[in-house]
Coordinates of C-alpha atoms in Angstrom, one line a residue:
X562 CA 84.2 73.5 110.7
X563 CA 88.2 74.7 111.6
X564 CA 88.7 77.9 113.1
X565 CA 91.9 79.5 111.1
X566 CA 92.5 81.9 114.0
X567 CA 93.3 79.0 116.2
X568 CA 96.4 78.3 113.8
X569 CA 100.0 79.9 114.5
X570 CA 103.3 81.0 113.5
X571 CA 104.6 78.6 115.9
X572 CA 103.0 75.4 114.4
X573 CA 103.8 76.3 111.0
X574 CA 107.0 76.6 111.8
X575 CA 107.0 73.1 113.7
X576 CA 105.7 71.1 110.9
X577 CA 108.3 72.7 108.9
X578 CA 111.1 71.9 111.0
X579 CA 109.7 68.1 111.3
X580 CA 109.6 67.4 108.1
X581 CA 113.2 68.7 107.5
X582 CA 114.7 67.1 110.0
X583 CA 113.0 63.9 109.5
X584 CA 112.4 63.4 113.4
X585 CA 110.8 64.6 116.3
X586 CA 114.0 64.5 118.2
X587 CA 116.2 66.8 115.6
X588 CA 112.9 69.3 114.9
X589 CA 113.2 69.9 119.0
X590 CA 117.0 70.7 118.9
X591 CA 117.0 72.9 115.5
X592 CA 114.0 74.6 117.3
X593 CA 115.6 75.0 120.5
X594 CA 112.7 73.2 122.6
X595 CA 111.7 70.0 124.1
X596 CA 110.8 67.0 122.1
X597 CA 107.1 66.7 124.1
X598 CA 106.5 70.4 123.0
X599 CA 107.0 69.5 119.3
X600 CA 104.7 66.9 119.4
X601 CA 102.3 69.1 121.5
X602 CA 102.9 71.3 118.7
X603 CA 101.8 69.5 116.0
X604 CA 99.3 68.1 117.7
X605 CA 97.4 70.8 117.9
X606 CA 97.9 71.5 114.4
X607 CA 96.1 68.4 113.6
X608 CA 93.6 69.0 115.6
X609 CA 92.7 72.9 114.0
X610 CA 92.8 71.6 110.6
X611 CA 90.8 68.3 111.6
X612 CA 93.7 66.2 109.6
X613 CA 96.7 63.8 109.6
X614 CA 99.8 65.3 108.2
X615 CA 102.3 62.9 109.4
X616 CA 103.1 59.3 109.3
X617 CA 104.9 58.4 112.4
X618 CA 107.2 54.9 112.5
X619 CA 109.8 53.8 114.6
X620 CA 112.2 54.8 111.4
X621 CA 110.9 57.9 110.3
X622 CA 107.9 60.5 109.9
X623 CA 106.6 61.1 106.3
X624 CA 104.0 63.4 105.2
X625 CA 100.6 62.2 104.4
X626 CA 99.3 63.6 100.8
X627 CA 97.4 66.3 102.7
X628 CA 100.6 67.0 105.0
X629 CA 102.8 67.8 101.6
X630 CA 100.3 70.6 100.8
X631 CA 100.2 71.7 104.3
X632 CA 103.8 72.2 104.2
X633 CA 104.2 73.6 100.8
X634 CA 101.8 76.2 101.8
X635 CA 103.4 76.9 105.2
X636 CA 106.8 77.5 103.5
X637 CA 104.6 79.8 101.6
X638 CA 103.3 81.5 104.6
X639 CA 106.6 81.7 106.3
X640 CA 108.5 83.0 103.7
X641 CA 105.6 85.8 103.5
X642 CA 106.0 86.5 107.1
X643 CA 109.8 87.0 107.2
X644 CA 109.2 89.4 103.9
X645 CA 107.0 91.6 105.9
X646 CA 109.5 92.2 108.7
X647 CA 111.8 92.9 106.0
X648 CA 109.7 95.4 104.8
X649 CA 108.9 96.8 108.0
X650 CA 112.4 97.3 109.2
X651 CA 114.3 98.1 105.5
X652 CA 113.5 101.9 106.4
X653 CA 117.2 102.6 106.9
X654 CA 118.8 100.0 104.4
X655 CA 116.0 101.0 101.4
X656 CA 113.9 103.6 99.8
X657 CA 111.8 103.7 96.9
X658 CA 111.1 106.4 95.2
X659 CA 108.3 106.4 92.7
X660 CA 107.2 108.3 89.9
X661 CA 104.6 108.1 86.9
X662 CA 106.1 109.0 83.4
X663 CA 109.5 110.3 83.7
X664 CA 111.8 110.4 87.3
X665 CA 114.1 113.4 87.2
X666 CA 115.3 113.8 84.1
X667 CA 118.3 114.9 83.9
X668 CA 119.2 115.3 87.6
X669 CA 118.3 110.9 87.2
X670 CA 121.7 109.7 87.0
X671 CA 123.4 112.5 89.4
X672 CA 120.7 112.3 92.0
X673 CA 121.8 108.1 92.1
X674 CA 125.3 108.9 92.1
X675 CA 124.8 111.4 94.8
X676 CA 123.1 109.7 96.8
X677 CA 124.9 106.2 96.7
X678 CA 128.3 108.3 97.7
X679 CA 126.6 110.2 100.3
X680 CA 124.5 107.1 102.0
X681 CA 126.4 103.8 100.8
X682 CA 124.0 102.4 103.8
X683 CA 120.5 103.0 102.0
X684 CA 120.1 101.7 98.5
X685 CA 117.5 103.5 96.4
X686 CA 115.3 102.3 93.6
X687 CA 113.4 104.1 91.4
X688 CA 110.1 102.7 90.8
X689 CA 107.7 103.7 88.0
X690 CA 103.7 103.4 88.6
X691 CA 101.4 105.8 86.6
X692 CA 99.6 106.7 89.3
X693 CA 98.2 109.5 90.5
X694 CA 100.4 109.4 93.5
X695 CA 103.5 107.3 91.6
X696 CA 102.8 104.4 94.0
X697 CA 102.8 106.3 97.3
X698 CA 99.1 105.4 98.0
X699 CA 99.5 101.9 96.4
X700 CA 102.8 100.9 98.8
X701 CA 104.9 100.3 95.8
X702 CA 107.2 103.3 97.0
X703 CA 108.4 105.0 99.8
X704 CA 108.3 108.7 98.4
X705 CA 107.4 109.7 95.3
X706 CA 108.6 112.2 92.5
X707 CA 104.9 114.2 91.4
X708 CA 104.6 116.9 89.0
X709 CA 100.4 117.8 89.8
X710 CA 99.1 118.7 93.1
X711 CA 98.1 115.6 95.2
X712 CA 94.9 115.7 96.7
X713 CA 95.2 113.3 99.2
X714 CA 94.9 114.9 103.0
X715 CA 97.3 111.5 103.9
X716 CA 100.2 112.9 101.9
X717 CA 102.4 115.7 102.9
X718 CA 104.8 117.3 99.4
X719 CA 107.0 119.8 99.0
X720 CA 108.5 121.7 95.7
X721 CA 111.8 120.4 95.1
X722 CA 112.4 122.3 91.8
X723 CA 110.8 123.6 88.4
X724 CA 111.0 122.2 84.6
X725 CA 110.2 123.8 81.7
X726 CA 107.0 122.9 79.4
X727 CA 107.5 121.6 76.1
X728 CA 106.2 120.6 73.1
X729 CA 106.5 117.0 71.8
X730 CA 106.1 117.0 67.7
X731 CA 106.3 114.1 65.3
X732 CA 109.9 115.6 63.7
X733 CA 107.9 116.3 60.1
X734 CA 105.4 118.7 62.0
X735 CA 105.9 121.8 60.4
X736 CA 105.9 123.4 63.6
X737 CA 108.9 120.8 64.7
X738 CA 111.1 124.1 62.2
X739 CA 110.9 126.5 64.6
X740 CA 112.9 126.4 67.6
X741 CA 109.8 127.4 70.5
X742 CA 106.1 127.3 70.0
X743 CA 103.5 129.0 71.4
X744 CA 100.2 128.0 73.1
X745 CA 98.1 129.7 70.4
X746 CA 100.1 127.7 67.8
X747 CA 98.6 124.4 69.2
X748 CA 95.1 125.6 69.4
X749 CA 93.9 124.0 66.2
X750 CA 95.9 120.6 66.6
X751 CA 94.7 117.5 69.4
X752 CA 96.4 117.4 72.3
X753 CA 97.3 113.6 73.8
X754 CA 96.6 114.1 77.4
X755 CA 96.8 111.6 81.0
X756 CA 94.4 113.1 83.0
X757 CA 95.8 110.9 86.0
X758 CA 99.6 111.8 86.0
X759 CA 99.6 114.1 83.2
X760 CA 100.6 118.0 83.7
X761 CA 99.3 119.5 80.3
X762 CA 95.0 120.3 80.5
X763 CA 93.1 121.9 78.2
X764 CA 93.2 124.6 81.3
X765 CA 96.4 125.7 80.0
X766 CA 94.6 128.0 77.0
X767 CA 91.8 130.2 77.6
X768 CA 88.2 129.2 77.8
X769 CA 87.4 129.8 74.0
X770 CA 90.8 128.6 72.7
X771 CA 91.5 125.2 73.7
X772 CA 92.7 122.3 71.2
X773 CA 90.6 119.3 71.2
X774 CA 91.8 116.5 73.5
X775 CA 92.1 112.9 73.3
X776 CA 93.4 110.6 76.4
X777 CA 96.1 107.9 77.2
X778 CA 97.7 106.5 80.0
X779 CA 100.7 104.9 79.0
X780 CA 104.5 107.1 78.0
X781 CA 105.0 104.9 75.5
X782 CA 101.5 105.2 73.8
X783 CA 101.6 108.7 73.6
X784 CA 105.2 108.6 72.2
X785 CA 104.1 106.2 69.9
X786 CA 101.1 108.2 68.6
X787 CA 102.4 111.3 68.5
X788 CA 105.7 110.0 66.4
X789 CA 103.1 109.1 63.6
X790 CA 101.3 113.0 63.7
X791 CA 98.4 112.1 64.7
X792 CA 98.7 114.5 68.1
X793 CA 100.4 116.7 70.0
X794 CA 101.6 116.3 73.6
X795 CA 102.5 118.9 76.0
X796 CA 104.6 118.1 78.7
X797 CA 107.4 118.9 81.6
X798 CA 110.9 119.1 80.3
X799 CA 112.1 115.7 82.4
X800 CA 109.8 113.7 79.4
X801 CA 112.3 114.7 76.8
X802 CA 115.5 113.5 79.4
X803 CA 114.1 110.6 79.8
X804 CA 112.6 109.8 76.5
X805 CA 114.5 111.0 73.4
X806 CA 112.5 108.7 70.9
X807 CA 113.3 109.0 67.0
X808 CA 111.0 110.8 65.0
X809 CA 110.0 113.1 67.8
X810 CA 111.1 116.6 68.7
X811 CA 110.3 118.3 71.8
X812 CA 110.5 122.4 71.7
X813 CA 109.8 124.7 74.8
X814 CA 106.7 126.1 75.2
X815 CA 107.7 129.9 75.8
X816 CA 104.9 131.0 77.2
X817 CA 103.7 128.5 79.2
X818 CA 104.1 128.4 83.1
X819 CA 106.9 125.6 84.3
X820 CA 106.1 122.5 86.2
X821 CA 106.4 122.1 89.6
X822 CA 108.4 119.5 90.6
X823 CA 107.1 117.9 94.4
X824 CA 108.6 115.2 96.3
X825 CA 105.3 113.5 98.4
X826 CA 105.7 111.1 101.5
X827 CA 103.0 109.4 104.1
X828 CA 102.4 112.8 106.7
X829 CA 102.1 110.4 109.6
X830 CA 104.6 108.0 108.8
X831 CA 107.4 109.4 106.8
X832 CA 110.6 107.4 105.9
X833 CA 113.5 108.2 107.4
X834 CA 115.3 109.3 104.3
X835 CA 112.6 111.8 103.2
X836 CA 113.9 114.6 104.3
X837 CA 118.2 113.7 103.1
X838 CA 116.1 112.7 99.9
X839 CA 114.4 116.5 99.5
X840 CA 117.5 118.8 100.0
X841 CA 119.4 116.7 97.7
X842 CA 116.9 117.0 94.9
X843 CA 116.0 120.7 95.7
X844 CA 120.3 121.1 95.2
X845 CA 120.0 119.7 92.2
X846 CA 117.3 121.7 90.8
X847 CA 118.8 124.9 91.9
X848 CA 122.6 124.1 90.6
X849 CA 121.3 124.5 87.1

């Protein structure tokens, strides 16, 4: 039986350096160490895993056949390791910022300008994950761009700005001829819903007036069904920015509360852009 705690960084690192060098001698220099601590090194590498991994001549030192998949799997491991102190330390250099169907529509492209001209320092990627907290709890992003209350005691948010509800139509809906619609004209239709990211809920009409629902969790499935008039959607004005899709109309909702917008970040460890990230978006919303 090996013990994989008893295996380190340091060896890895040593075997590495062995085999790239081709010698014990050139490993200690490009390591910056003795040539009796390399071989202490590796020795006690051997030893953990209970194999050979080198062939040692006067000439040279080759991997055995178990050595070249310990060493492809250590580059592995290395290369992990040095991507997690990236990771750790891009704070300042990097943030994501994630969000589930649509970013922020048409604030998108000034909020990236914006931003790039006012920190040339910290790149910023938008990162879409229909999620119910846009990649935030999954560590795909570093903030994230919400539009329903996050339950999640781990999460702080803040409303950044509103959007207007609409109405997306298959363009031949005869309700796709006027230039608003009402809730009560959507009663009798079925509304395509994401109960995960989604903002429109059958909550949205009274008790005894709702429109049947049917679910989906992917933009382009509901723009897809709707666009043959099978449903309905209701959703925050961003959708239509970022998704003008022929044969589909969108038309406001008029009377129909907005959509709050949130930016959400980790409470106990925010990133150190949050908060240059919030006033910018919150200037944007209020500028229009």
């Amino acid at each position: 039986m090996h013990d994989a705690d008893t295996i380190d960084l340091r060896q890895l690192r040593c075997l590495v350096a062995i085999v790239d060098e081709g010698t014990f001698t050139d490993a200690a220099i490009a390591l910056g160490v003795s040539q009796a601590a390399v071989s202490r090194t590796l020795a006690s590498l051997e030893r953990a895993l209970g194999v050979r991994l080198l062939r040692r001549t006067s000439r040279a030192v080759t991997p055995t056949a178990t050595g070249l998949r310990v060493v492809a799997q250590a580059r592995r491991v290395l290369a992990d390791v040095t991507e997690l102190v990236r990771e750790a330390t891009s704070g300042h250099e990097r943030v994501r910022i994630g969000y589930a169907w649509s970013a922020l529509g048409r604030h998108t492209v000034a909020f990236q300008r914006h931003w790039t001209a006012a920190h040339p320092g910290t790149d910023l990627l938008l990162v879409r994950v229909n999620s119910p907290s846009a990649g935030l709890a999954e560590g795909a992003c570093d903030l994230a761009v919400i539009r329903r209350p996050l339950d999640d005691r781990r999460f702080d948010t803040a409303i950044v700005g509103l959007e207007r509800r609409l109405c997306a139509l298959a363009a031949d809906d005869p309700l796709a001829r006027r230039r608003s619609v009402r809730l009560a004209d959507l009663t009798v239709r079925t509304l395509l819903i994401d109960r995960r990211t989604g903002t429109a809920t059958p909550e949205l009409w009274p008790p005894d007036a709702r429109p049947a629902v049917e679910e989906t969790h992917d933009v382009d499935d509901w723009l897809t069904a709707i666009a043959a008039g099978r449903f309905i959607g209701v959703t925050a004005e961003s959708t239509a920015n970022q998704y003008p899709r022929p044969g589909i109309v969108y038309r406001p909702v008029r009377d129909a509360e907005p959509v709050a917008v949130r930016l959400a970040w980790w409470r106990d460890d925010p990133h150190p852009a949050h908060q240059a990230v919030r006033e910018l978006l919150t200037e944007l919303y209020r500028a229009v």
